[in-house]
Short mmCIF file of C-alpha atoms and ligand atoms in Angstrom, two decimals:
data_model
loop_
_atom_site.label_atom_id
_atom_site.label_comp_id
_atom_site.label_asym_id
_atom_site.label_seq_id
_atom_site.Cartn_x
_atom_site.Cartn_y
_atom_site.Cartn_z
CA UNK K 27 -19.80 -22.06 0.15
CA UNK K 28 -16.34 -23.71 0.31
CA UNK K 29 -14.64 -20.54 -0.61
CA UNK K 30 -16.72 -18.69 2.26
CA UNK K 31 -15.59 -21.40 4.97
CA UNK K 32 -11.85 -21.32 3.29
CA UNK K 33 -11.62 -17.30 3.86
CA UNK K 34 -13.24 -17.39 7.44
CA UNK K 35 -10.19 -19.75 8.33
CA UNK K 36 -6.89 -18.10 6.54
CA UNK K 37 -8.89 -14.74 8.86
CA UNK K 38 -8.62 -17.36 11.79
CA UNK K 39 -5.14 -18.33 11.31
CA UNK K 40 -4.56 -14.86 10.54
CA UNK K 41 -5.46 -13.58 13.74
CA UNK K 42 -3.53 -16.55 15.66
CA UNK K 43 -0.34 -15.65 13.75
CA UNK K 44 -0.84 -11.82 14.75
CA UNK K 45 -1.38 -12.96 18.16
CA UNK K 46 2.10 -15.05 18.58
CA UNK K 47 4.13 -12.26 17.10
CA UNK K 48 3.01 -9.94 19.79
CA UNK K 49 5.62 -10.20 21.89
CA UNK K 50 8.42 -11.41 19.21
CA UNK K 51 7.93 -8.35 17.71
CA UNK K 52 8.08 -5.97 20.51
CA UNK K 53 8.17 -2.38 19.50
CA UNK K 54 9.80 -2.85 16.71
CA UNK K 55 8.61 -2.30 13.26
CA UNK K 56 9.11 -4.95 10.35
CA UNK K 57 10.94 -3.21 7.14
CA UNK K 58 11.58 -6.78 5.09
CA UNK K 59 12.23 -10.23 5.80
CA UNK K 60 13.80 -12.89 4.79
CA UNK K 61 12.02 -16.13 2.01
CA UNK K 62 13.45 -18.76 4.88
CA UNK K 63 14.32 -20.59 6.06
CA UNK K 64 14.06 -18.57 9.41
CA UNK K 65 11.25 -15.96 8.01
CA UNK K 66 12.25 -13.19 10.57
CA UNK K 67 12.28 -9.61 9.94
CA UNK K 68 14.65 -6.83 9.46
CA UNK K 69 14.03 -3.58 11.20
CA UNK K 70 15.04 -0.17 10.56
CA UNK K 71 17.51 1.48 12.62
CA UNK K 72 15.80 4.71 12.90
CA UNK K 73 12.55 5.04 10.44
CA UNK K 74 11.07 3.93 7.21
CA UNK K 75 7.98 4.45 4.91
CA UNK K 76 7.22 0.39 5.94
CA UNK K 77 6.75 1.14 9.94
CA UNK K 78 3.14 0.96 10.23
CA UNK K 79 1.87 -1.80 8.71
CA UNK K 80 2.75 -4.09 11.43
CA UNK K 81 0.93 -1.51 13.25
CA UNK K 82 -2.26 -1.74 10.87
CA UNK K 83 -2.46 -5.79 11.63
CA UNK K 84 -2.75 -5.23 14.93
CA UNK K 85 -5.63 -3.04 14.67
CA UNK K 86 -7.18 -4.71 12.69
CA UNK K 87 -6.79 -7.92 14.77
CA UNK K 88 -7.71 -5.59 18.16
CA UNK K 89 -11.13 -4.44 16.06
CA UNK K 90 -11.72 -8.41 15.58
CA UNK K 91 -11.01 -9.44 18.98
CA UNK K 92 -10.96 -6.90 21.46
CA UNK K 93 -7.64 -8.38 22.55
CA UNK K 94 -6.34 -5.48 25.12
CA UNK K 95 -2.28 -6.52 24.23
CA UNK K 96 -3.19 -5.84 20.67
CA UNK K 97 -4.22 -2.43 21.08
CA UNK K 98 -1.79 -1.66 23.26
CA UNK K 99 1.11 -3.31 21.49
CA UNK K 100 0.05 -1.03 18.30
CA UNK K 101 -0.31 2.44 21.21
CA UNK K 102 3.51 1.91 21.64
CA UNK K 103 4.30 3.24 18.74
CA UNK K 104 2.34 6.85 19.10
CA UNK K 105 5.56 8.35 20.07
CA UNK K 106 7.38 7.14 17.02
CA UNK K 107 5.29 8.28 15.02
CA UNK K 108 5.42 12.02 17.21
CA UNK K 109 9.07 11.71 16.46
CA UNK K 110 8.28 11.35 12.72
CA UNK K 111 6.28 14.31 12.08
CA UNK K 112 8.81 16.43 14.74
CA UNK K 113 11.79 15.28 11.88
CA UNK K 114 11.74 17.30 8.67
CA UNK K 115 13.86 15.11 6.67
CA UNK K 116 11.53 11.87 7.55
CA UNK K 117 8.29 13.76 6.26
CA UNK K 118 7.43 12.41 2.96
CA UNK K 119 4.37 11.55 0.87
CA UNK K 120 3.97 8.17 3.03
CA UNK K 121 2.06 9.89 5.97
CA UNK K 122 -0.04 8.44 4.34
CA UNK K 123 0.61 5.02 4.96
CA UNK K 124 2.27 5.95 8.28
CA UNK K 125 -0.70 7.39 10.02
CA UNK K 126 -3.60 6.39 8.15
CA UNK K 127 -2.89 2.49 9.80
CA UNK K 128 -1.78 3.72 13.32
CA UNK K 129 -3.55 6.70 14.67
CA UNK K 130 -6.57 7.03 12.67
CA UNK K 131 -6.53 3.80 13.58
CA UNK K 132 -6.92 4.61 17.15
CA UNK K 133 -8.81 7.01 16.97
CA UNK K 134 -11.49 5.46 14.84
CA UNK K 135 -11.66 1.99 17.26
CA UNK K 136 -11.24 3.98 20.82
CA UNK K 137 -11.95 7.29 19.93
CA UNK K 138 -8.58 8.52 21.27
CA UNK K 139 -8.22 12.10 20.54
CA UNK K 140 -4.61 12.52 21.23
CA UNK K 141 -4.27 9.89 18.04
CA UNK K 142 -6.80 12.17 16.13
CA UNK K 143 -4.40 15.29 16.68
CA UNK K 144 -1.35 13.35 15.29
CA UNK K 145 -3.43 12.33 12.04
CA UNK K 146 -4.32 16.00 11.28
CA UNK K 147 -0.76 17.23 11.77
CA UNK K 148 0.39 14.65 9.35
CA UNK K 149 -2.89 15.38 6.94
CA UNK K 150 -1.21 18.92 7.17
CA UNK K 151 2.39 17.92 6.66
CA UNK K 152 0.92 16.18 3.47
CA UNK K 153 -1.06 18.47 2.00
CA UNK K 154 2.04 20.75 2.42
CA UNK K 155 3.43 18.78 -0.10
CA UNK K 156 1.40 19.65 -2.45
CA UNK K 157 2.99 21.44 -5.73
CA UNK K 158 -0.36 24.18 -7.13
CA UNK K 159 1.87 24.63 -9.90
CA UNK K 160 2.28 21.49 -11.43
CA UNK K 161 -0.90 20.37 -9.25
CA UNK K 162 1.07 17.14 -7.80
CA UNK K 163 2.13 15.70 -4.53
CA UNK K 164 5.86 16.15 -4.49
CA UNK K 165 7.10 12.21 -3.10
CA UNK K 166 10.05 12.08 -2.35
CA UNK K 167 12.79 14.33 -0.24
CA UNK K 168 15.97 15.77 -1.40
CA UNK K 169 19.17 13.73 0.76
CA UNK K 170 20.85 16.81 2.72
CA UNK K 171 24.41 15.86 0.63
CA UNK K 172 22.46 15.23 -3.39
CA UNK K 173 21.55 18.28 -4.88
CA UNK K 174 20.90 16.16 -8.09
CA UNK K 175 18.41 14.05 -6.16
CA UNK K 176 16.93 17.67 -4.76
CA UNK K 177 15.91 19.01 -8.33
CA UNK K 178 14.69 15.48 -9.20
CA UNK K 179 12.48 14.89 -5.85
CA UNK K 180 11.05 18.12 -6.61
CA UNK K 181 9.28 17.49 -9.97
CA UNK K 182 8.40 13.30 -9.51
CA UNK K 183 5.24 12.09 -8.37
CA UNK K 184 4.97 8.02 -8.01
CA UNK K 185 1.89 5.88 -8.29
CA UNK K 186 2.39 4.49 -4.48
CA UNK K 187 0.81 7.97 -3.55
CA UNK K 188 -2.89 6.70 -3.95
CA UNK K 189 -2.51 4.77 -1.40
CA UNK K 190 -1.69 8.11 0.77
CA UNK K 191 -4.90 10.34 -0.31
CA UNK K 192 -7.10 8.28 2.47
CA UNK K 193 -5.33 10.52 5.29
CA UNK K 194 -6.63 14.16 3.68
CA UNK K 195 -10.44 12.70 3.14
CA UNK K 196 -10.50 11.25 6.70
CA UNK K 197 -8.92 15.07 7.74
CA UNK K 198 -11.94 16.54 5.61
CA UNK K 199 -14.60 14.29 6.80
CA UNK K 200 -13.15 15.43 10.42
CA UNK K 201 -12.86 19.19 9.79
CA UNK K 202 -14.71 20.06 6.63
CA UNK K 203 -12.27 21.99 5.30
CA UNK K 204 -12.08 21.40 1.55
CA UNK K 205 -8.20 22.05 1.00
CA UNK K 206 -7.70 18.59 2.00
CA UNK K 207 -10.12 17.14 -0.47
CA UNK K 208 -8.95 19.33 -2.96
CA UNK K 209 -5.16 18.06 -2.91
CA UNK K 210 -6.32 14.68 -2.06
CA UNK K 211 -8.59 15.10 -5.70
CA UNK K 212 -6.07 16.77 -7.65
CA UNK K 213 -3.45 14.51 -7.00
CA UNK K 214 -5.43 11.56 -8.18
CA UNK K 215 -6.40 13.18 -11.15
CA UNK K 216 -2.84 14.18 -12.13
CA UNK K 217 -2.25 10.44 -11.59
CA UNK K 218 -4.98 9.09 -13.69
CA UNK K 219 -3.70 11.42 -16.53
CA UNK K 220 0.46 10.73 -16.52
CA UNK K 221 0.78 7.62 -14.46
CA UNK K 222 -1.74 4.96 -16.32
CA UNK K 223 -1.15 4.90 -20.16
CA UNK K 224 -3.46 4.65 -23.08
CA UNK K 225 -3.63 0.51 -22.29
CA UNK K 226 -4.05 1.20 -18.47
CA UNK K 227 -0.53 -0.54 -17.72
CA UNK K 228 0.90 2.31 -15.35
CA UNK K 229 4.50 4.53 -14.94
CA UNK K 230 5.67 3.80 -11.43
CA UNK K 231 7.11 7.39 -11.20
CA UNK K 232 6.52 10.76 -13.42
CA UNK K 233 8.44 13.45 -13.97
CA UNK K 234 7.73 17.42 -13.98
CA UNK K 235 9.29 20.33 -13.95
CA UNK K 236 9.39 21.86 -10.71
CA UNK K 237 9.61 25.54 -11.63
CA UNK K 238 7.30 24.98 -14.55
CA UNK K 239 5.34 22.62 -13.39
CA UNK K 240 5.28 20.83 -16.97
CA UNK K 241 5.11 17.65 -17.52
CA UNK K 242 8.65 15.57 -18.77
CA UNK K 243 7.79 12.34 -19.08
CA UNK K 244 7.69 8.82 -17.32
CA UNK K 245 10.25 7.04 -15.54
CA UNK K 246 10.75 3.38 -12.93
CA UNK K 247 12.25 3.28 -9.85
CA UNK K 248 11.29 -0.33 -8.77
CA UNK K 249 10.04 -1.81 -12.16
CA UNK K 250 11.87 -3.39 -14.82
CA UNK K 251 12.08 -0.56 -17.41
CA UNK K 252 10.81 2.73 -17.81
CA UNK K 253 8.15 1.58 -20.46
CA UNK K 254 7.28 -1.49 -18.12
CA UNK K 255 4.27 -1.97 -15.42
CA UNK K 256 5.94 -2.56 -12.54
CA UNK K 257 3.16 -5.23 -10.37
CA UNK K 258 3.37 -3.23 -7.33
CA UNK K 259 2.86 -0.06 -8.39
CA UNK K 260 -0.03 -1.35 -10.65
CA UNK K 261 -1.75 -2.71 -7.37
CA UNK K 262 -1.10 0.88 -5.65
CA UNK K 263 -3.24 2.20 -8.07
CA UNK K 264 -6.34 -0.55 -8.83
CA UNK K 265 -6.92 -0.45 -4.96
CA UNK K 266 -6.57 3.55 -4.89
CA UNK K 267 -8.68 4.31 -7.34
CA UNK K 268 -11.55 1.44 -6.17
CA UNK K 269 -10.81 3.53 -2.59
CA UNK K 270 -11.76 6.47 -3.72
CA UNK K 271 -14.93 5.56 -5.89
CA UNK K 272 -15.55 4.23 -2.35
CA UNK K 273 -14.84 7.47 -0.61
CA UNK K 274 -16.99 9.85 -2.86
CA UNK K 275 -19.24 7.74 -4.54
CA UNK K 276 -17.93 9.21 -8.18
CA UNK K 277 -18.50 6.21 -10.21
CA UNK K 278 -15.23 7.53 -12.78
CA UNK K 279 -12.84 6.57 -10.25
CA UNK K 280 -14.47 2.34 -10.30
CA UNK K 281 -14.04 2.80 -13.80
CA UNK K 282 -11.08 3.52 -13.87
CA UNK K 283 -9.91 0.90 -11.26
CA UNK K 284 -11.60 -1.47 -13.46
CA UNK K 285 -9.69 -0.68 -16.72
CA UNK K 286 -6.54 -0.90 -14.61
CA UNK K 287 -7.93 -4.54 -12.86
CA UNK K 288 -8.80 -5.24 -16.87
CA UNK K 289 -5.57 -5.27 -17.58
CA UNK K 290 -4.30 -7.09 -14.48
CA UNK K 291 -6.53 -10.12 -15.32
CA UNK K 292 -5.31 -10.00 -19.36
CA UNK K 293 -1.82 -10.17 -18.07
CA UNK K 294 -1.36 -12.04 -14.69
CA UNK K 295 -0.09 -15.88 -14.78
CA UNK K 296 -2.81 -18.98 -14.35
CA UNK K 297 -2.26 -18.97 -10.76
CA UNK K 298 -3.38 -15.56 -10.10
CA UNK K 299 -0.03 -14.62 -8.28
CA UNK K 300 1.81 -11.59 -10.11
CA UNK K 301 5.01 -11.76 -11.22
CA UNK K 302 7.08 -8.76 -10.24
CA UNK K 303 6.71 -6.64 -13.45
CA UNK K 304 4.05 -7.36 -15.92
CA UNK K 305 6.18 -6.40 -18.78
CA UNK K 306 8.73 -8.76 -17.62
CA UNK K 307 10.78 -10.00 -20.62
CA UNK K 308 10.87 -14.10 -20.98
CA UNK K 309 14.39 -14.95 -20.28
CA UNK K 310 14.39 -12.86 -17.37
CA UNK K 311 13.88 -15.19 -13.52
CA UNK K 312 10.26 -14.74 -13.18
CA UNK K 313 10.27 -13.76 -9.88
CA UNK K 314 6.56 -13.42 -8.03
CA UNK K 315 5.51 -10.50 -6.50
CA UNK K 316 2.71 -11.83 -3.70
CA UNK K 317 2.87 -8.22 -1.69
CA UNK K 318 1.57 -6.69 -5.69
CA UNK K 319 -1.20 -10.12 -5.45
CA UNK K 320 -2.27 -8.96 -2.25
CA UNK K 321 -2.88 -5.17 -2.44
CA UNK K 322 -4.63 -6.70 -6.22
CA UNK K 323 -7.17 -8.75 -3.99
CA UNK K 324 -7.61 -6.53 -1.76
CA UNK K 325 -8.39 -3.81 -4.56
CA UNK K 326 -10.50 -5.97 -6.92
CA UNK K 327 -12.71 -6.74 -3.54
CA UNK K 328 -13.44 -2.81 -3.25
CA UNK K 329 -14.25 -2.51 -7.01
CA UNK K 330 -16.63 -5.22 -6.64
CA UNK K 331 -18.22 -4.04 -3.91
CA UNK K 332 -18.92 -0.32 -5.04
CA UNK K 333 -20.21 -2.02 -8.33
CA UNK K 334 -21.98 -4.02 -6.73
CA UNK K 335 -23.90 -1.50 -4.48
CA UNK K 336 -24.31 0.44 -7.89
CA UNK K 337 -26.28 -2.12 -9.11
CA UNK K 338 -23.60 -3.55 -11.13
CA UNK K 339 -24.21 -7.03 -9.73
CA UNK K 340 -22.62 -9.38 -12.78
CA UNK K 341 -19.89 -6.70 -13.19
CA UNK K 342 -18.92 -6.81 -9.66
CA UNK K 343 -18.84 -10.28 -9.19
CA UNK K 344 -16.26 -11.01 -12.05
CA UNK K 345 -14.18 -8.49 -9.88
CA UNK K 346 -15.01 -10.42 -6.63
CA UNK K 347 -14.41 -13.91 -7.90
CA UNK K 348 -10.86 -12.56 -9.13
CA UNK K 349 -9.72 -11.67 -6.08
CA UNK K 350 -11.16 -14.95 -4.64
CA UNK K 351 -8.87 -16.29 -7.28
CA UNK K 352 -5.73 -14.19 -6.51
CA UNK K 353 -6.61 -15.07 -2.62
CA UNK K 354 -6.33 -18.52 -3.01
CA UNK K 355 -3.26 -18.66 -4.99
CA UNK K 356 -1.63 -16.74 -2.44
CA UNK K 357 -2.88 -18.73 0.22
CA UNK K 358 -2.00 -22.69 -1.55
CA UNK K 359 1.68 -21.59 -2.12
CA UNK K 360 3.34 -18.43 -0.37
CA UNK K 361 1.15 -18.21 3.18
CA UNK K 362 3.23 -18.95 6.49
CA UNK K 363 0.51 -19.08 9.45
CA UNK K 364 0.86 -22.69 9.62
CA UNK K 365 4.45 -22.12 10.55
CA UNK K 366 4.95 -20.85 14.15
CA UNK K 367 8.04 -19.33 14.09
CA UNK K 368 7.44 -17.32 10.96
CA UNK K 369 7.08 -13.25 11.81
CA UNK K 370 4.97 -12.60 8.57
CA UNK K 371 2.30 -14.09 6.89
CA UNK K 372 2.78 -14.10 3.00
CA UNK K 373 6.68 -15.45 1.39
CA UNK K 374 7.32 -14.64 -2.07
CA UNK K 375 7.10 -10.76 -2.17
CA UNK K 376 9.58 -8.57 -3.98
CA UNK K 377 10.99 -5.23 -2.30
CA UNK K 378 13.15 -4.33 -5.37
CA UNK K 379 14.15 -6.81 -7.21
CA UNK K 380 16.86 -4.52 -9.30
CA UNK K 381 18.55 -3.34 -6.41
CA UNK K 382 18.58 -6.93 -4.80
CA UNK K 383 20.59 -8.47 -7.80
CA UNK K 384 22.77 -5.39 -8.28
CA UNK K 385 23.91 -5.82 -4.29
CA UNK K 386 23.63 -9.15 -3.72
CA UNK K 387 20.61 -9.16 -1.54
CA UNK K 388 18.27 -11.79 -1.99
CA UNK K 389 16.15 -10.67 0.56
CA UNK K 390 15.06 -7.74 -1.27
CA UNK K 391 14.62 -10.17 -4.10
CA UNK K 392 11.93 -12.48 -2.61
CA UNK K 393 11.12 -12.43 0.82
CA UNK K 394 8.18 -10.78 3.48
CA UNK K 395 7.23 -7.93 3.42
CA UNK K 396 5.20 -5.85 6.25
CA UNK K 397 2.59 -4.71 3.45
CA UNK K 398 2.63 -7.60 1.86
CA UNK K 399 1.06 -9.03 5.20
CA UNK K 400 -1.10 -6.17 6.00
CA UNK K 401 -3.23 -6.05 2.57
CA UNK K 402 -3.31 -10.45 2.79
CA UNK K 403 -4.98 -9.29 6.01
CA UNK K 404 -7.24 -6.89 4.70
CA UNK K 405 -7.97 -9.06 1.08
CA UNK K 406 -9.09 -11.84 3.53
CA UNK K 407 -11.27 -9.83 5.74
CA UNK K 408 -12.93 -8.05 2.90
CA UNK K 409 -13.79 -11.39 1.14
CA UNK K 410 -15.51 -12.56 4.81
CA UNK K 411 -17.79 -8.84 4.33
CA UNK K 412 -15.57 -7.00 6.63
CA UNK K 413 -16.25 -2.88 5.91
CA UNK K 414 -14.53 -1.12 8.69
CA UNK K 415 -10.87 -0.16 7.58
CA UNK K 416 -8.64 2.71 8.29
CA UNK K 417 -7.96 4.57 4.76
CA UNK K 418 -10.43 7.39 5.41
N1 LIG C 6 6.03 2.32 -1.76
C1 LIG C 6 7.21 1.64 -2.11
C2 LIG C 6 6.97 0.24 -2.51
O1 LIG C 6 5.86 -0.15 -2.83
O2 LIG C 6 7.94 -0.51 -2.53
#
């Protein structure tokens, strides 16, 4: 009972921080911020894979409220988003992200069909990407002055990409055509096989070859190691696969989610927050990751409740009361709605934490991150019963 009354008022606060930022905000779109003692946010100059999750809050707040500046504030950025898919060199497996949050979005709350037309171009752009060779979801692009990075961008798929599958099964619950399903499926099974590992700890990235379409092996970008389990990624891929056991009601997909949350629970620290990398050596600073705790909750929530309605009532709530767990820690220590002039919601996050210490940027070290605040959002709805999101 406690735990229900705690959840209902992080949502409130929630909704009052989303509320203030409004108009600090503007039309920009939060990349990173800083771990204080100002918590403001960096923007991008132009674009970035981050721009609509600011976006996704205020949706989600508008669907809660019915607060017109909400909705409109998050209409603003329609033509962005026009510009994105109009930009070649911007188009990459984050459509996902991009458009699943804004203009399905949209078009799901006010039925807008304009925002309906801009999800299936991107569903298109994305299932463009798709490799029938090698039966992947190319992520990244080639830079127009690397041709190293070309032949590499060509052959790696990354675990972030489950997060991105949600725009092709919305697309095929809209049109019923099965191409969309079918990349959406393949992709996740190419994932399950050379992304998670015999202990279901997880690759961030994997490698093919291109031409080929053979697999080569394994590989970090934003973990510690190659042979690590980078936190974020991990979450990426509990909450994708519990999303699509959701989505098509094929109970392998919860199981696997649950082997990956399995391992989550062996390995996280006693107050449920994740550190960065959960292969983190010792005598390394163990920084937190709260963005990885929050996509986590949010996962173990949709695991639980897809056991749950399979009659999987005990199993589900050990999944349920984990996240309630992983909630709370986030909320004693690293939540900022209490503090008016913060921009985010959650401290404590970790954009990439090698890259911070190699250029002397702590902000990319610990800090706020956009996502970080939109799946705190979505972890703290779902435990107060909320169903109505934007993935599919
Ligand atoms: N998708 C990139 C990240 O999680 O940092």
């Amino acid at each position: 009972m406690t735990e229900v009354l705690a959840v209902k008022t992080i949502k409130a606060d929630i909704v009052e921080s989303i509320q203030r930022n409004v108009s600090r905000i503007g039309t920009r779109n939060p990349m990173v911020g800083d771990d204080g003692p100002d918590f403001e946010y960096l923007y991008p100059e132009d674009y970035f894979w981050t721009d609509s999750f600011w976006t996704g809050q205020l949706w989600l707040a508008y669907g809660l409220t019915g607060d017109e500046s909400l909705k409109n504030s998050a209409r603003t950025r329609n033509a962005h988003l026009e510009t994105i898919l109009n930009t070649p060199l911007w188009i990459d497996h984050d459509l996902g992200f991009l458009f699943s949050l804004s203009v399905v979005a949209d078009y799901k709350l006010t039925g807008c069909e304009k925002a309906k037309s801009l999800g299936l171009r991107a569903a298109d752009a994305l299932r463009n990407r798709f490799n029938y060779c090698g039966n992947y979801i190319q992520a990244w692009n080639a830079s127009s002055d690397d041709p190293e990075k070309m032949s590499m961008a060509m052959g790696k798929i990354i675990i972030d990409c489950m997060q991105n599958l949600g725009l092709m099964l919305w697309a095929y619950k809209e049109t019923g055509i099965e191409s969309y399903r079918e990349v959406a499926l393949a992709q996740a099974e190419t994932s399950a096989q050379y992304l998670v590992r015999e202990d279901y700890s997880t690759y961030h990235t994997f490698d093919f070859d291109p031409k080929t379409g053979k697999p080569v092996g394994g590989k970090t970008h934003q973990g510690f190691a190659d042979e690590s389990c980078w936190s974020r990624g991990h979450s990426w891929a509990v909450h994708g696969f519990a999303k699509l056991a959701e989505t098509t009601g094929d109970m392998k997909y919860a199981e696997l989610s649950a082997k990956l949350a399995d391992y989550v629970i062996e390995n996280i620290t006693p107050d449920g927050v994740p550190v960065w990398d959960y292969r983190l050596p010792l005598d390394e600073v163990q920084y937190k990751d709260t963005s990885a705790g929050a996509v986590t909750a949010a996962g173990l929530f949709i695991l639980a409740n897809v056991l749950i309605k399979a009659g999987q009532v005990s199993r589900g709530t050990r999944y349920h009361d984990f996240a309630l767990k992983m909630l709370k820690g986030l909320r004693d220590e690293y939540d900022l709605t209490g503090m008016s002039d913060a921009q985010g919601l959650l401290r404590g996050a970790a954009q990439f934490v090698k890259e911070g210490q190699r250029e002397n940027k702590p902000h990319l070290i610990q800090g706020m991150l956009p996502y970080g605040d939109y799946y705190y959002f979505e972890a703290v709805l779902l435990a107060c019963g909320h169903t109505d999101f934007f993935w599919e």
